[in-house]
Structure formats: structure tokens, C-alpha cells
Short mmCIF file of C-alpha atoms (C1' of nucleotides) in Angstrom, two decimals:
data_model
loop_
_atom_site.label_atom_id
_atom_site.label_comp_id
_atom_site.label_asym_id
_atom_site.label_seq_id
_atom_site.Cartn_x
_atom_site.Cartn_y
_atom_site.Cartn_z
CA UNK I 1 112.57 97.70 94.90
CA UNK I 2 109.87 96.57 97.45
CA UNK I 3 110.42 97.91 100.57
CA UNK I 4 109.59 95.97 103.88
CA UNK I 5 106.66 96.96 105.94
CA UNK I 6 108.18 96.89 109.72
CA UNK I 7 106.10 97.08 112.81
CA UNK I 8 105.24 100.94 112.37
CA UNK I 9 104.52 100.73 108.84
CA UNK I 10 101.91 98.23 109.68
CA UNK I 11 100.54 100.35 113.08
CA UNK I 12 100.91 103.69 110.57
CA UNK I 13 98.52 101.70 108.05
CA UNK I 14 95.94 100.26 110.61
CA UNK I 15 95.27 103.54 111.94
CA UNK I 16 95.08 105.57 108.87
CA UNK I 17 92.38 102.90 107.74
CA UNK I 18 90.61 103.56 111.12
CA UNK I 19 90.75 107.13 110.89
CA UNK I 20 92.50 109.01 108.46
CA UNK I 21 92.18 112.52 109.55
CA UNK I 22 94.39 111.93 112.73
CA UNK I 23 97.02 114.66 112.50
CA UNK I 24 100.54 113.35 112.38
CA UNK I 25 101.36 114.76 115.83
CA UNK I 26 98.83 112.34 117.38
CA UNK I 27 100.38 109.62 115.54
CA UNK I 28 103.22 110.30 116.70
CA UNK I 29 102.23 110.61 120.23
CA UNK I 30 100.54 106.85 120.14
CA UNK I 31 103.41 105.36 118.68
CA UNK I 32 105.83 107.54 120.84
CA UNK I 33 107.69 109.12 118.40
CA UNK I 34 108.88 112.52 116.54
CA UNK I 35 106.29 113.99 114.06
CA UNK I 36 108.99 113.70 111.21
CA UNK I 37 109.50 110.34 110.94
CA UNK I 38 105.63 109.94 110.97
CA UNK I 39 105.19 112.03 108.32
CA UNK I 40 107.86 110.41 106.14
CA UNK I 41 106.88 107.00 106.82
CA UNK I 42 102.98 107.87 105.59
CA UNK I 43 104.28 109.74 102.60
CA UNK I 44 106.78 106.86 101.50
CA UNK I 45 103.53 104.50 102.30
CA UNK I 46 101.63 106.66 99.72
CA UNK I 47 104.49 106.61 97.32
CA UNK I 48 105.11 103.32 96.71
CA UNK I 49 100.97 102.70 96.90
CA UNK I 50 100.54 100.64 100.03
CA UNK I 51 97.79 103.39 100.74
CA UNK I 52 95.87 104.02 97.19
CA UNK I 53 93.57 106.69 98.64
CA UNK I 54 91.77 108.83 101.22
CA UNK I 55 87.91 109.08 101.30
CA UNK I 56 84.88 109.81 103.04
CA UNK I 57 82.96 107.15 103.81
CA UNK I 58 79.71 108.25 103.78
CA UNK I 59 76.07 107.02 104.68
CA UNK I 60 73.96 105.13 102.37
CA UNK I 61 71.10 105.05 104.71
CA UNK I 62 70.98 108.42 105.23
CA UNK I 63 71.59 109.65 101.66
CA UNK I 64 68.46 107.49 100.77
CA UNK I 65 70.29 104.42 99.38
CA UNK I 66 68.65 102.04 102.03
CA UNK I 67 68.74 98.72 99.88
CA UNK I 68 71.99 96.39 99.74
CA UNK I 69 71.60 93.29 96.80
CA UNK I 70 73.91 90.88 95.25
CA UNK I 71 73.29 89.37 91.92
CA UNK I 72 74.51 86.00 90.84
CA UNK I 73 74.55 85.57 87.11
CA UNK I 74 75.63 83.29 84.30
CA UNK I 75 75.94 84.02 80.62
CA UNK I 76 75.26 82.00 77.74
CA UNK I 77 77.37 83.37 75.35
CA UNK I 78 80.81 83.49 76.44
CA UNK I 79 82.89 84.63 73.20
CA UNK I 80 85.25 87.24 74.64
CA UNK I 81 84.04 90.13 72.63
CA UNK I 82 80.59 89.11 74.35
CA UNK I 83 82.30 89.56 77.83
CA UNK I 84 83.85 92.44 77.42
CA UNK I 85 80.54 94.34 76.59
CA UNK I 86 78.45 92.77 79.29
CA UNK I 87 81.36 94.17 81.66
CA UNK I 88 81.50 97.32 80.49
CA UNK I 89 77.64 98.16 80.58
CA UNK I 90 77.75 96.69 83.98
CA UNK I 91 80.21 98.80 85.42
CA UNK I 92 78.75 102.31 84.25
CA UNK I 93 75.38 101.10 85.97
CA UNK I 94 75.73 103.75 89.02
CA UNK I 95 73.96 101.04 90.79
CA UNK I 96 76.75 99.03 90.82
CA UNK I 97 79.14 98.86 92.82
CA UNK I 98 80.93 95.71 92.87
CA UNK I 99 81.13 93.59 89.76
CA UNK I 100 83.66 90.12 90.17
CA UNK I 101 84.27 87.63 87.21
CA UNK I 102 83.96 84.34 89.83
CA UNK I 103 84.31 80.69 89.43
CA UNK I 104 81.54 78.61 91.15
CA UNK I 105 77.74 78.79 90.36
CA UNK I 106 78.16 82.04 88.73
CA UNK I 107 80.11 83.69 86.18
CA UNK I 108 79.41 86.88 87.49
CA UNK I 109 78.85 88.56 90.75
CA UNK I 110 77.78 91.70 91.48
CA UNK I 111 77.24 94.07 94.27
CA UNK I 112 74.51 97.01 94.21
CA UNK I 113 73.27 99.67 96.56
CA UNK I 114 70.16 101.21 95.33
CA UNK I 115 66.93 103.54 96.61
CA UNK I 116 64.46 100.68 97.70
CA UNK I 117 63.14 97.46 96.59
CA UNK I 118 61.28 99.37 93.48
CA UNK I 119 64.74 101.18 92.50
CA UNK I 120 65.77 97.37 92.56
CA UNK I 121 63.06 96.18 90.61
CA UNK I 122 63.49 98.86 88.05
CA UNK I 123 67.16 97.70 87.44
CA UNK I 124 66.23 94.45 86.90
CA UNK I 125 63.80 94.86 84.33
CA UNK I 126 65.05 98.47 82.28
CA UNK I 127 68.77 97.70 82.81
CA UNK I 128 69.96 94.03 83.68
CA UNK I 129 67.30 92.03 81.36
CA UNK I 130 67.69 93.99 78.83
CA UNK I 131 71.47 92.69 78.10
CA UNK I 132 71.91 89.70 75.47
CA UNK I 133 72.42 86.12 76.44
CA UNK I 134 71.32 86.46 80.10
CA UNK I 135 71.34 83.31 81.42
CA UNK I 136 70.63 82.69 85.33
CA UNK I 137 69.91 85.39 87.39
CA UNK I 138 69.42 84.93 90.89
CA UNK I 139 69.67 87.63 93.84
CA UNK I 140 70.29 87.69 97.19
CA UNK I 141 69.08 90.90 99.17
CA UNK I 142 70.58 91.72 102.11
CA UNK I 143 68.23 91.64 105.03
CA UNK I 144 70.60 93.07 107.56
CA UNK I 145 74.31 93.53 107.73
CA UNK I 146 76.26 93.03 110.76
CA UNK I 147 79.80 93.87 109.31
CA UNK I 148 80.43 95.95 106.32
CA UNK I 149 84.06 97.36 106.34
CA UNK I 150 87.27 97.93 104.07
CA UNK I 151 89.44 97.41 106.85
CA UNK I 152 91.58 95.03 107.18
CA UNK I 153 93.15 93.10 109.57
CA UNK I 154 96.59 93.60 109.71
CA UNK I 155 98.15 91.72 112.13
CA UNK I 156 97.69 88.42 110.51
CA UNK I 157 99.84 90.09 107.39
CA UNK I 158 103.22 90.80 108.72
CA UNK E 1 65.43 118.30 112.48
CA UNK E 2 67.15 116.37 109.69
CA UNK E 3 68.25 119.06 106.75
CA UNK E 4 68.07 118.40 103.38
CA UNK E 5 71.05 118.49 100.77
CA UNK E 6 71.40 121.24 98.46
CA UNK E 7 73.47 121.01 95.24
CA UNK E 8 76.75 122.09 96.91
CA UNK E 9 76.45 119.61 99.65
CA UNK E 10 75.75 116.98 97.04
CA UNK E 11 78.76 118.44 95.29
CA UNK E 12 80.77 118.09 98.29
CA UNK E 13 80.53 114.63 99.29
CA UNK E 14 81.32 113.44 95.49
CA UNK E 15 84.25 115.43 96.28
CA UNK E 16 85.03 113.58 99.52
CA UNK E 17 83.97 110.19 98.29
CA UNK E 18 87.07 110.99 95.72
CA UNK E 19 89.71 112.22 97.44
CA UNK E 20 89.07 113.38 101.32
CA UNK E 21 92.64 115.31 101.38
CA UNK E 22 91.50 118.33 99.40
CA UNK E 23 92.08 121.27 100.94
CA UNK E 24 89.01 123.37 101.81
CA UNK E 25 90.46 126.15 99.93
CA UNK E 26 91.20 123.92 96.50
CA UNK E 27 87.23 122.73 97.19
CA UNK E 28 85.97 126.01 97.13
CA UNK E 29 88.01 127.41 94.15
CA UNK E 30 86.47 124.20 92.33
CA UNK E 31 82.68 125.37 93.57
CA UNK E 32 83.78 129.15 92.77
CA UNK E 33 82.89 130.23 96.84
CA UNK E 34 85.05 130.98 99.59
CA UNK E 35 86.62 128.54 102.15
CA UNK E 36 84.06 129.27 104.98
CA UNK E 37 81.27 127.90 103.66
CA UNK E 38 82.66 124.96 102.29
CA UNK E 39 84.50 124.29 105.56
CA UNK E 40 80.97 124.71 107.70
CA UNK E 41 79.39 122.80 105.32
CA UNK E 42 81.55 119.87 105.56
CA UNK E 43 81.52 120.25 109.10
CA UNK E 44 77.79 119.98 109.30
CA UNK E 45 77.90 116.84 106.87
CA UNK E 46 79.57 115.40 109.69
CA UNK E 47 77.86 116.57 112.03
CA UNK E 48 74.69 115.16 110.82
CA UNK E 49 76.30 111.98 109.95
CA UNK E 50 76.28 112.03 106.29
CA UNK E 51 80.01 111.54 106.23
CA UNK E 52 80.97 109.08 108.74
CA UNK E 53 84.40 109.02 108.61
CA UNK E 54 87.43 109.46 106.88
CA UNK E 55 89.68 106.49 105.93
CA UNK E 56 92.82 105.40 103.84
CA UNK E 57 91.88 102.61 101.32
CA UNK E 58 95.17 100.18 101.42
CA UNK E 59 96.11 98.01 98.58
CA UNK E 60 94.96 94.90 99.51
CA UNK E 61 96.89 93.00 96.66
CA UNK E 62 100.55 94.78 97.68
CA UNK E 63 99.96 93.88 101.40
CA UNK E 64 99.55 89.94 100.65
CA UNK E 65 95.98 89.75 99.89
CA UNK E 66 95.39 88.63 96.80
CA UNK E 67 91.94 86.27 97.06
CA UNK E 68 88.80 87.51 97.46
CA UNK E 69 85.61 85.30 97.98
CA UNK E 70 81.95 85.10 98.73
CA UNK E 71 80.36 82.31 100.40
CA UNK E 72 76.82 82.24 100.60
CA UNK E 73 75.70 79.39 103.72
CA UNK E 74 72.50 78.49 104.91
CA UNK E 75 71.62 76.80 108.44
CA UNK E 76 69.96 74.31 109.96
CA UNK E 77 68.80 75.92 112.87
CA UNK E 78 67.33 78.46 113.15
CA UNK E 79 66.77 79.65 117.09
CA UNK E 80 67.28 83.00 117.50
CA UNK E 81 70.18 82.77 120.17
CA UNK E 82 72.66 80.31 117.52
CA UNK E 83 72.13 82.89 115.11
CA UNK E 84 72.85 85.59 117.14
CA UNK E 85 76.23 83.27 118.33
CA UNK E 86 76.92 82.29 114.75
CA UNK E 87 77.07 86.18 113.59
CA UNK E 88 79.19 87.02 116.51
CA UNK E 89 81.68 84.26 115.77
CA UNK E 90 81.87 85.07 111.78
CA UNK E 91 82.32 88.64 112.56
CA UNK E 92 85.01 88.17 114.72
CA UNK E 93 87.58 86.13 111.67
CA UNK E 94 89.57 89.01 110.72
CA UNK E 95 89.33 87.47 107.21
CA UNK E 96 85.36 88.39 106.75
CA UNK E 97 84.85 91.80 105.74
CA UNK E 98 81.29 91.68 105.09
CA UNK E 99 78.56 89.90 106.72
CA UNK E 100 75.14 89.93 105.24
CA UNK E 101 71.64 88.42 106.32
CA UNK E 102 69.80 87.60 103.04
CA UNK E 103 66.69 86.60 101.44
CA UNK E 104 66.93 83.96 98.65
CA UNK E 105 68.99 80.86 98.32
CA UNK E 106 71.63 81.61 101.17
CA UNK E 107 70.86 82.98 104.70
CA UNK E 108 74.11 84.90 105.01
CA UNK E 109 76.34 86.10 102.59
CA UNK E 110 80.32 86.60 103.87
CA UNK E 111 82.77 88.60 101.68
CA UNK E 112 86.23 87.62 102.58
CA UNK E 113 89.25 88.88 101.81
CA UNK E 114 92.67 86.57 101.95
CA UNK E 115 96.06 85.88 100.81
CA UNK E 116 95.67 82.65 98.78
CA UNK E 117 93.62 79.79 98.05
CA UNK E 118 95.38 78.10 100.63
CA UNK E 119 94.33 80.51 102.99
CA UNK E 120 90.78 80.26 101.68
CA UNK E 121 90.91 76.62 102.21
CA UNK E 122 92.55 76.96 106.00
CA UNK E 123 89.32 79.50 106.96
CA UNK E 124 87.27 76.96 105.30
CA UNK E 125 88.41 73.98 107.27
CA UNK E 126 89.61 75.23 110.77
CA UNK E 127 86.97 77.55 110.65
CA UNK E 128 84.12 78.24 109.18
CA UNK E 129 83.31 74.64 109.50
CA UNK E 130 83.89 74.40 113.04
CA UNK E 131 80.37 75.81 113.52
CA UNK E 132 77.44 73.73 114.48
CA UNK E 133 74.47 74.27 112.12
CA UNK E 134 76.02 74.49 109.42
CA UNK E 135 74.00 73.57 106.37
CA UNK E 136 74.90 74.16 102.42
CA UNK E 137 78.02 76.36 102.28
CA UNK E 138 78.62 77.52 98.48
CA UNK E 139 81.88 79.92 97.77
CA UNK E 140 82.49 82.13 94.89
CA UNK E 141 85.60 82.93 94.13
CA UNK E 142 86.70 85.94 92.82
CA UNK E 143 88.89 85.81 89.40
CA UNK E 144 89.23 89.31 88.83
CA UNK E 145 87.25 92.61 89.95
CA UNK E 146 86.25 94.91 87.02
CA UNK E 147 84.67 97.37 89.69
CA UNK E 148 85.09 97.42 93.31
CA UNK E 149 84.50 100.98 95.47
CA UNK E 150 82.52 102.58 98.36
CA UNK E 151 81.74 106.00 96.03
CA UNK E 152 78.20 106.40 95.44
CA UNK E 153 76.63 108.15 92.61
CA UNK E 154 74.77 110.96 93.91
CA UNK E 155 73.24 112.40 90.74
CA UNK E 156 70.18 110.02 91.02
CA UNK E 157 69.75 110.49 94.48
CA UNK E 158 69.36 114.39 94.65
"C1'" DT S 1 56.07 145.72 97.82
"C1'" DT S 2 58.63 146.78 102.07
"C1'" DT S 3 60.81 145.40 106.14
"C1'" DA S 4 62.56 142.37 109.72
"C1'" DA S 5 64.64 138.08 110.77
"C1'" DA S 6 67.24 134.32 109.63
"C1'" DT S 7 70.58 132.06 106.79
"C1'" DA S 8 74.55 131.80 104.08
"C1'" DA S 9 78.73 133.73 102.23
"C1'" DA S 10 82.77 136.67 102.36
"C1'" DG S 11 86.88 138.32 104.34
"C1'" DA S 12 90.25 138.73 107.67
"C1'" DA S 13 92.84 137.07 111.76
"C1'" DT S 14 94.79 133.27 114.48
"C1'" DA S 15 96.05 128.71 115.93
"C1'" DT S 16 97.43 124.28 114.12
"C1'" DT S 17 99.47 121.41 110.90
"C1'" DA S 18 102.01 119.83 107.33
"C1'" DT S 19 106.26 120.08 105.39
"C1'" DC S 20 111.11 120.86 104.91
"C1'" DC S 21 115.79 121.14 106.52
"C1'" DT S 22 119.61 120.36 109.67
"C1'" DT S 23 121.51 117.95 113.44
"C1'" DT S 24 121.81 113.96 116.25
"C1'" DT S 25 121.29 109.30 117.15
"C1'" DT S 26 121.14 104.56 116.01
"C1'" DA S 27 122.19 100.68 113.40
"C1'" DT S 28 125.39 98.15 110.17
"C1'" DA S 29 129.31 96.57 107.61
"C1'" DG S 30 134.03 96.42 107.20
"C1'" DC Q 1 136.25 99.99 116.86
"C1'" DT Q 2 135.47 102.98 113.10
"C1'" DA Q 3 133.21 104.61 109.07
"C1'" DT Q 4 128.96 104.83 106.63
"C1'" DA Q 5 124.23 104.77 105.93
"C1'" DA Q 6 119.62 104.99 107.66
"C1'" DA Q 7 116.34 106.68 110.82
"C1'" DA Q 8 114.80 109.85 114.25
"C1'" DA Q 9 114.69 114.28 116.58
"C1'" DG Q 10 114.12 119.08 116.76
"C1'" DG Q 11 113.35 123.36 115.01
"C1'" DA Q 12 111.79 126.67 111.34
"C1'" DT Q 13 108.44 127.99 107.88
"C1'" DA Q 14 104.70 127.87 104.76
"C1'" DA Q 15 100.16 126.33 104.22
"C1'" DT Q 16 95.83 125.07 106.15
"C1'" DA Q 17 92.16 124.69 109.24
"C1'" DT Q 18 89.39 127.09 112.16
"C1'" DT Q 19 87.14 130.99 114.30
"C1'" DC Q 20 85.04 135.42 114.30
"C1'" DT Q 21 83.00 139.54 112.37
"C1'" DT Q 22 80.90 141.77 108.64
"C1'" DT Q 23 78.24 141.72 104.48
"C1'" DA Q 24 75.03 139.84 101.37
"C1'" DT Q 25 71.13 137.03 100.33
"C1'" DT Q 26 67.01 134.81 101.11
"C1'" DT Q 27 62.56 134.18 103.42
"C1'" DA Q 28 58.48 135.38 105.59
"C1'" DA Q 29 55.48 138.53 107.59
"C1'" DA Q 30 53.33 142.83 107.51
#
DNA sequence: TTTAAATAAAGAATATTATCCTTTTTATAG
DNA sequence: CTATAAAAAGGATAATATTCTTTATTTAAA
């Protein structure tokens, strides 16, 4: 059965998205309470997959991954075998890291981190056009980014 | 002097970019070394900013998040002190996530995470229009996600 | 080659933490 | 009020992180 988030729930999952190596103790200091309860809370939180993971977020600049694009695209072909293939090649492009099915101008969306405006290039024309019924392809590269985060806001959820 | 990666720090931040709650000692039995090493060298990947921090991914879906959209706007004008007020203000709605400057039909690209398409529509109207300068505003909206992460392939970049 | 210096790994010791268990408190329903 | 269930506290222990010293490996100079 789904189990309520209460007020420490939430503040357990806000700061485990901030920081996830805090040790329970200093948890449990901020919130001014016993280490135990701390530590059950965050395991229950992890049971019932209100947390999916924890990972280092690492980088991309400094691992030489310095470019950020998005790629609008339609199809022409839209049989559902046809789909299911262009999705699939998509996703094992390491390039990729985002790909959304979206309504709008686009059927597809799709989010890539690469070397440099070359690496980018080189997708395009040895991996993207080389996939059947391509229809509009248009990209947006990102210039600068002034947010980029998977944390969310939590207070406007419970 | 910046260092460069050798095969075991590569090997090490797929590791991290996986699961960051691996104990040193499981890590090294993986790589076949001792814990020391693998615990200095993770230290010095943070040291040297390579990993820049550790964080819980939540489950955006189970906490009442269940829309996620892209909305590419352009604007009107373009002085140098509305932009700077316009980023400011977008990065401050708890429900953008991402905020990109780009090159090519849009002039920013948001990501936005929310619960509904109601709540997409309330940003929409109460806020994101609220802004002066506002010229074409196009959103995307997400259907479904075939691929969505932060890890990074590091076998083309070492 | 040989040797010295620097770098990395191994191994062992210690301090912290995570984890588990029992007791106490708090909240809730009858 | 009382009985029951749920949550928190507190303490004990096992596992881990972290530090330090020693050993091995690599690198560069002689």
C-alpha cells in the first residue's frame, strides 16, 4: 500500500538529492532527531522507490564533453514496427542522452552531450541521417546554460 | 596542473555514475586492487572536480510529477539587462529544471518538470506569460521517455 | 644499464558509520 | 483511561572509511 510522505520524508528526500553522502548522524542532527529513525525512514524511502538511485554527478566540461544540443525531429513513416527501431538505435547512441516521444512540432526530441561542434557534426551525418524516413530535423545548441539540475522542488509536492 | 585520467579512473567514475553507494572495498575487488588506491583515487576525482557531487535520483512520477515538457521561446528584446532579468526570473520557478541559451529557432530552451497538464497550463498562464518580451513560445510535451539519465559514456572520451 | 626519486599500491591500524536490537515514548482507537 | 500500535531513542556491534607506514613500480637521469 502507498505510504504517505510526511514532513520528514519530504526534508529526508530534499537533502539526499542535494547531497547524498551526508552521514545519517548529520541528518539527524538538522532535523533534530535520533540516528535510527533516520536511517529507517531513508531505507523504507529506498524500498518502496521514492529514491531510485545514488550517483555521481560528474563534469562534462571537464571530462571533455563541452557541447550540449537538442534535436527536434519528425518521421515520415510512422508504422509502429518503424518506431520501435528508430527508438532503439537512438537510445544505444552514447551520445544520447535524452530521447522523449513529444506531441507538438516534433515527434521526437532528443537530448545529446557530445565532444565539440565536429563530434556533433559527425553524429549528424554517420549516425542520425543515416536512419530511414527522416523527416525534419532541426537542432537547437545550447549556447549557455544557466540551470541544469535533477532536483526537484519539493515543497510545492506535499 | 590538471592530471589526466588513466583507465582506472575512467573505470571509476562509470562506477560512480552507476551506483555511488559501492563500497570502496566492493570497487576494488571489481578492479582486482586494494581499497587504498581506489579510495585516494576517488578522493582526488573530487578533488579535481571531476565528480561534483553525489546525489539521490527521486522518482519523479511516484512523488506527483508525472508531465514533463520543453518549451522553446524566443524574445523580442533583446538588451542585455531584460535578458539577464528574464533568466533570473525563469530560473527561479521551481518547475524549470533546465534552462538553456540556444542557437537556432528558439533563444532559450526550458525543460520543466510538473504534475499534470493542468499544472503545465497554470505555469503557462500565471507565469511564464507574465513576462514582458515575450515573443513565440512553442512547448513540447513529453508522451513518454525511452531514455532519460545524467551517465555519460566514457569509452569514447578516453 | 644502473641508480635515485617520485608515484602508486599494499597492508595494517583506527576512527566513524551504518546497521541492528531493545527499550521507551508517543500517538490512536476502543 | 487503557490497551495497542507506531515511531523514536539509545546502546551495541559489524562494516566501512580513512589514515599511516611499508613495499613495489615506474620514470628519469646518470
Amino acid at each position: 500500500m502507498p505510504h504517505t510522505l510526511d514532513k520528514i520524508d519530504t526534508q529526508l528526500l530534499a537533502i539526499l538529492q542535494k547531497n547524498s553522502n551526508r552521514t545519517t548522524k548529520s541528518i539527524a542532527e538538522e532535523l533534530g532527531m535520533s540516528t535510527s529513525p533516520i536511517f529507517e525512514r531513508i531505507k523504507k524511502l529506498e524500498k518502496e522507490g521514492y529514491i531510485e538511485k545514488y550517483v555521481a554527478v560528474l563534469n562534462n566540461k571537464k571530462i571533455g564533453l563541452k557541447l550540449t544540443v537538442f534535436i527536434g525531429i519528425t518521421l515520415q513513416g510512422h508504422t509502429r514496427s518503424y518506431l520501435e527501431k528508430f527508438v532503439k538505435e537512438i537510445n544505444n547512441f552514447p551520445e544520447v542522452i535524452e530521447c522523449h516521444r513529444v506531441s507538438g512540432n516534433f515527434d521526437y526530441l532528443l537530448k545529446l552531450v557530445v565532444e565539440d561542434i565536429e563530434a556533433y557534426e559527425t553524429f549528424i551525418i554517420s549516425k542520425l541521417t543515416l536512419l530511414p524516413y527522416l523527416g525534419n530535423v532541426q537542432s537547437l545548441i545550447a549556447l549557455s546554460t544557466s540551470k541544469e539540475t535533477n532536483e526537484i522542488d519539493l515543497s510545492r509536492v506535499l
